[in-house]
Amino acid sequence: MSQTISLKLSDFDAALLSELSKREAKTPEELILEALHSLFASRLDDKIIPLSSDVFDACSKIIFEPEKDKEVLMRRQKLMDTKPVWDN
């Protein structure tokens, strides 16, 4: 599946893209995809995952607030009884 995206470039950026397209013998679409793939790879190498504020708040709640669900606490205790974890 693919998706069409429209991109409005300034005259300057369009001229740069056109010149690079000629020099590299690639279409503007190929150059834009190449740039996006490079950006994605560099961001993934940073191991930073951007989160919306709602998702960040939900994750923070899971990490920093004590668990209250009795079912989860019971399963956690069963796991700890089966395979204890010690702090050194």
CSV table of N, CA and C in Angstrom, one decimal:
chain,number,residue,atom,x,y,z
A,1,MET,N,0.8,-1.2,0.0
A,1,MET,CA,0.0,0.0,0.0
A,1,MET,C,0.9,1.2,0.0
A,2,SER,N,0.5,2.2,-0.7
A,2,SER,CA,1.3,3.5,-0.8
A,2,SER,C,0.3,4.6,-0.5
A,3,GLN,N,0.9,5.8,-0.2
A,3,GLN,CA,0.1,7.0,0.0
A,3,GLN,C,0.7,8.1,-0.7
A,4,THR,N,-0.1,8.9,-1.3
A,4,THR,CA,0.4,10.1,-2.0
A,4,THR,C,0.4,11.3,-1.0
A,5,ILE,N,1.5,12.0,-0.9
A,5,ILE,CA,1.7,13.2,-0.1
A,5,ILE,C,2.1,14.3,-1.0
A,6,SER,N,1.4,15.5,-0.8
A,6,SER,CA,1.8,16.7,-1.5
A,6,SER,C,2.7,17.5,-0.6
A,7,LEU,N,3.7,18.0,-1.3
A,7,LEU,CA,4.7,18.8,-0.5
A,7,LEU,C,4.9,20.1,-1.3
A,8,LYS,N,4.7,21.2,-0.5
A,8,LYS,CA,4.8,22.6,-1.1
A,8,LYS,C,6.2,23.1,-0.8
A,9,LEU,N,7.1,23.3,-1.8
A,9,LEU,CA,8.4,23.8,-1.6
A,9,LEU,C,8.5,25.2,-2.0
A,10,SER,N,9.4,25.9,-1.3
A,10,SER,CA,9.7,27.3,-1.8
A,10,SER,C,10.4,27.2,-3.1
A,11,ASP,N,10.5,28.3,-3.8
A,11,ASP,CA,11.1,28.3,-5.1
A,11,ASP,C,12.6,27.9,-5.0
A,12,PHE,N,13.2,28.4,-3.9
A,12,PHE,CA,14.6,28.1,-3.6
A,12,PHE,C,14.8,26.6,-3.4
A,13,ASP,N,14.0,26.0,-2.6
A,13,ASP,CA,14.1,24.5,-2.3
A,13,ASP,C,13.8,23.7,-3.6
A,14,ALA,N,12.8,24.2,-4.3
A,14,ALA,CA,12.5,23.5,-5.6
A,14,ALA,C,13.6,23.5,-6.6
A,15,ALA,N,14.3,24.7,-6.6
A,15,ALA,CA,15.5,24.8,-7.5
A,15,ALA,C,16.6,23.9,-7.0
A,16,LEU,N,16.8,23.9,-5.7
A,16,LEU,CA,17.9,23.0,-5.2
A,16,LEU,C,17.6,21.5,-5.5
A,17,LEU,N,16.3,21.1,-5.3
A,17,LEU,CA,15.9,19.7,-5.6
A,17,LEU,C,16.1,19.4,-7.1
A,18,SER,N,15.7,20.3,-7.9
A,18,SER,CA,15.8,20.1,-9.4
A,18,SER,C,17.3,20.0,-9.8
A,19,GLU,N,18.2,20.9,-9.2
A,19,GLU,CA,19.6,20.8,-9.5
A,19,GLU,C,20.2,19.5,-9.0
A,20,LEU,N,19.8,19.1,-7.8
A,20,LEU,CA,20.4,17.8,-7.3
A,20,LEU,C,19.9,16.6,-8.1
A,21,SER,N,18.6,16.7,-8.5
A,21,SER,CA,18.0,15.7,-9.3
A,21,SER,C,18.8,15.5,-10.6
A,22,LYS,N,19.2,16.6,-11.3
A,22,LYS,CA,20.0,16.5,-12.5
A,22,LYS,C,21.4,15.9,-12.2
A,23,ARG,N,22.1,16.4,-11.1
A,23,ARG,CA,23.4,16.0,-10.8
A,23,ARG,C,23.5,14.5,-10.4
A,24,GLU,N,22.5,14.0,-9.7
A,24,GLU,CA,22.4,12.7,-9.2
A,24,GLU,C,21.8,11.7,-10.2
A,25,ALA,N,21.2,12.2,-11.2
A,25,ALA,CA,20.4,11.4,-12.2
A,25,ALA,C,19.3,10.6,-11.4
A,26,LYS,N,18.6,11.2,-10.5
A,26,LYS,CA,17.6,10.6,-9.8
A,26,LYS,C,16.4,11.5,-9.8
A,27,THR,N,15.2,11.0,-9.7
A,27,THR,CA,14.0,11.8,-9.7
A,27,THR,C,13.9,12.5,-8.4
A,28,PRO,N,13.2,13.6,-8.4
A,28,PRO,CA,12.9,14.3,-7.1
A,28,PRO,C,12.3,13.4,-6.0
A,29,GLU,N,11.4,12.6,-6.5
A,29,GLU,CA,10.8,11.6,-5.5
A,29,GLU,C,11.8,10.7,-4.9
A,30,GLU,N,12.7,10.2,-5.7
A,30,GLU,CA,13.8,9.3,-5.2
A,30,GLU,C,14.6,10.0,-4.2
A,31,LEU,N,15.0,11.3,-4.5
A,31,LEU,CA,15.8,12.1,-3.5
A,31,LEU,C,15.1,12.4,-2.2
A,32,ILE,N,13.8,12.7,-2.3
A,32,ILE,CA,13.1,12.9,-1.1
A,32,ILE,C,12.9,11.7,-0.2
A,33,LEU,N,12.7,10.5,-0.9
A,33,LEU,CA,12.6,9.3,-0.1
A,33,LEU,C,13.9,8.9,0.5
A,34,GLU,N,15.0,9.1,-0.3
A,34,GLU,CA,16.3,8.9,0.3
A,34,GLU,C,16.6,9.7,1.5
A,35,ALA,N,16.2,11.0,1.4
A,35,ALA,CA,16.4,11.9,2.6
A,35,ALA,C,15.6,11.4,3.8
A,36,LEU,N,14.3,11.0,3.5
A,36,LEU,CA,13.5,10.6,4.6
A,36,LEU,C,14.0,9.3,5.2
A,37,HIS,N,14.5,8.4,4.4
A,37,HIS,CA,15.1,7.1,5.0
A,37,HIS,C,16.3,7.4,5.8
A,38,SER,N,17.1,8.4,5.4
A,38,SER,CA,18.3,8.8,6.1
A,38,SER,C,17.9,9.4,7.5
A,39,LEU,N,16.9,10.2,7.4
A,39,LEU,CA,16.4,10.9,8.7
A,39,LEU,C,15.8,9.8,9.6
A,40,PHE,N,15.0,8.9,9.1
A,40,PHE,CA,14.4,7.8,9.9
A,40,PHE,C,15.5,7.0,10.6
A,41,ALA,N,16.5,6.6,9.8
A,41,ALA,CA,17.6,5.8,10.3
A,41,ALA,C,18.4,6.6,11.4
A,42,SER,N,18.7,7.8,11.2
A,42,SER,CA,19.4,8.6,12.2
A,42,SER,C,18.6,8.7,13.5
A,43,ARG,N,17.3,8.9,13.4
A,43,ARG,CA,16.4,9.1,14.5
A,43,ARG,C,16.3,7.7,15.3
A,44,LEU,N,16.3,6.6,14.5
A,44,LEU,CA,16.2,5.3,15.2
A,44,LEU,C,17.5,5.0,15.9
A,45,ASP,N,18.6,5.4,15.3
A,45,ASP,CA,19.9,5.2,15.9
A,45,ASP,C,20.1,6.0,17.2
A,46,ASP,N,19.4,7.1,17.3
A,46,ASP,CA,19.4,7.9,18.6
A,46,ASP,C,18.6,7.2,19.7
A,47,LYS,N,17.8,6.2,19.3
A,47,LYS,CA,17.0,5.5,20.2
A,47,LYS,C,16.1,6.4,21.0
A,48,ILE,N,15.6,7.4,20.4
A,48,ILE,CA,14.7,8.3,21.0
A,48,ILE,C,13.4,8.1,20.3
A,49,ILE,N,12.3,7.9,21.0
A,49,ILE,CA,11.0,7.6,20.4
A,49,ILE,C,10.1,8.8,20.8
A,50,PRO,N,9.7,9.6,19.9
A,50,PRO,CA,8.9,10.7,20.2
A,50,PRO,C,7.5,10.2,20.6
A,51,LEU,N,7.0,10.8,21.7
A,51,LEU,CA,5.7,10.4,22.2
A,51,LEU,C,4.8,11.6,22.3
A,52,SER,N,3.5,11.4,22.1
A,52,SER,CA,2.5,12.4,22.4
A,52,SER,C,2.5,12.6,23.9
A,53,SER,N,2.0,13.8,24.3
A,53,SER,CA,1.9,14.0,25.8
A,53,SER,C,1.0,13.0,26.4
A,54,ASP,N,-0.1,12.6,25.8
A,54,ASP,CA,-1.0,11.6,26.4
A,54,ASP,C,-0.3,10.2,26.6
A,55,VAL,N,0.5,9.8,25.6
A,55,VAL,CA,1.2,8.5,25.7
A,55,VAL,C,2.3,8.7,26.8
A,56,PHE,N,3.0,9.8,26.8
A,56,PHE,CA,4.1,10.0,27.8
A,56,PHE,C,3.5,10.0,29.2
A,57,ASP,N,2.3,10.6,29.4
A,57,ASP,CA,1.7,10.6,30.7
A,57,ASP,C,1.2,9.2,31.1
A,58,ALA,N,0.7,8.5,30.2
A,58,ALA,CA,0.3,7.1,30.5
A,58,ALA,C,1.5,6.2,30.9
A,59,CYS,N,2.6,6.4,30.1
A,59,CYS,CA,3.8,5.6,30.5
A,59,CYS,C,4.4,6.0,31.8
A,60,SER,N,4.4,7.3,32.1
A,60,SER,CA,4.9,7.8,33.4
A,60,SER,C,4.0,7.2,34.5
A,61,LYS,N,2.7,7.2,34.3
A,61,LYS,CA,1.8,6.7,35.4
A,61,LYS,C,2.2,5.2,35.6
A,62,ILE,N,2.4,4.4,34.6
A,62,ILE,CA,2.7,3.0,34.7
A,62,ILE,C,4.0,2.9,35.5
A,63,ILE,N,5.0,3.7,35.2
A,63,ILE,CA,6.3,3.6,35.8
A,63,ILE,C,6.4,4.1,37.2
A,64,PHE,N,5.7,5.2,37.5
A,64,PHE,CA,5.9,5.9,38.8
A,64,PHE,C,4.8,5.7,39.8
A,65,GLU,N,3.6,5.3,39.4
A,65,GLU,CA,2.6,5.1,40.3
A,65,GLU,C,2.5,3.6,40.7
A,66,PRO,N,2.3,3.3,42.0
A,66,PRO,CA,2.2,1.9,42.4
A,66,PRO,C,0.9,1.2,41.8
A,67,GLU,N,1.1,0.0,41.5
A,67,GLU,CA,0.0,-0.8,40.9
A,67,GLU,C,-1.1,-1.0,41.9
A,68,LYS,N,-2.3,-0.9,41.5
A,68,LYS,CA,-3.5,-1.1,42.4
A,68,LYS,C,-4.4,-2.2,42.0
A,69,ASP,N,-4.2,-2.7,40.7
A,69,ASP,CA,-5.0,-3.8,40.3
A,69,ASP,C,-4.7,-5.1,41.0
A,70,LYS,N,-5.7,-5.6,41.7
A,70,LYS,CA,-5.4,-6.8,42.6
A,70,LYS,C,-5.0,-8.0,41.7
A,71,GLU,N,-5.5,-8.2,40.5
A,71,GLU,CA,-5.2,-9.3,39.7
A,71,GLU,C,-3.7,-9.2,39.3
A,72,VAL,N,-3.3,-8.0,38.9
A,72,VAL,CA,-1.9,-7.8,38.5
A,72,VAL,C,-1.0,-8.0,39.7
A,73,LEU,N,-1.3,-7.5,40.9
A,73,LEU,CA,-0.5,-7.7,42.1
A,73,LEU,C,-0.4,-9.2,42.4
A,74,MET,N,-1.5,-9.9,42.3
A,74,MET,CA,-1.5,-11.3,42.6
A,74,MET,C,-0.6,-12.1,41.6
A,75,ARG,N,-0.7,-11.8,40.3
A,75,ARG,CA,0.2,-12.4,39.4
A,75,ARG,C,1.7,-12.1,39.6
A,76,ARG,N,1.9,-10.8,39.9
A,76,ARG,CA,3.3,-10.4,40.2
A,76,ARG,C,3.9,-11.1,41.4
A,77,GLN,N,3.1,-11.3,42.5
A,77,GLN,CA,3.5,-12.0,43.7
A,77,GLN,C,3.8,-13.5,43.4
A,78,LYS,N,2.9,-14.1,42.5
A,78,LYS,CA,3.1,-15.5,42.2
A,78,LYS,C,4.4,-15.6,41.4
A,79,LEU,N,4.7,-14.7,40.5
A,79,LEU,CA,6.0,-14.7,39.8
A,79,LEU,C,7.2,-14.5,40.7
A,80,MET,N,7.1,-13.6,41.6
A,80,MET,CA,8.2,-13.4,42.6
A,80,MET,C,8.4,-14.6,43.5
A,81,ASP,N,7.3,-15.3,43.8
A,81,ASP,CA,7.4,-16.6,44.6
A,81,ASP,C,8.1,-17.7,43.8
A,82,THR,N,7.8,-17.7,42.5
A,82,THR,CA,8.4,-18.7,41.6
A,82,THR,C,9.9,-18.4,41.3
A,83,LYS,N,10.2,-17.1,41.0
A,83,LYS,CA,11.5,-16.7,40.6
A,83,LYS,C,11.9,-15.4,41.3
A,84,PRO,N,12.3,-15.5,42.5
A,84,PRO,CA,12.6,-14.3,43.3
A,84,PRO,C,13.8,-13.5,42.7
A,85,VAL,N,13.7,-12.2,42.9
A,85,VAL,CA,14.7,-11.3,42.5
A,85,VAL,C,15.3,-10.6,43.7
A,86,TRP,N,16.6,-10.6,43.8
A,86,TRP,CA,17.3,-10.0,45.0
A,86,TRP,C,18.1,-8.8,44.6
A,87,ASP,N,18.1,-7.8,45.4
A,87,ASP,CA,19.0,-6.6,45.2
A,87,ASP,C,20.3,-6.9,46.0
A,88,ASN,N,21.4,-6.7,45.3
A,88,ASN,CA,22.7,-6.9,45.9
A,88,ASN,C,23.2,-5.6,46.5
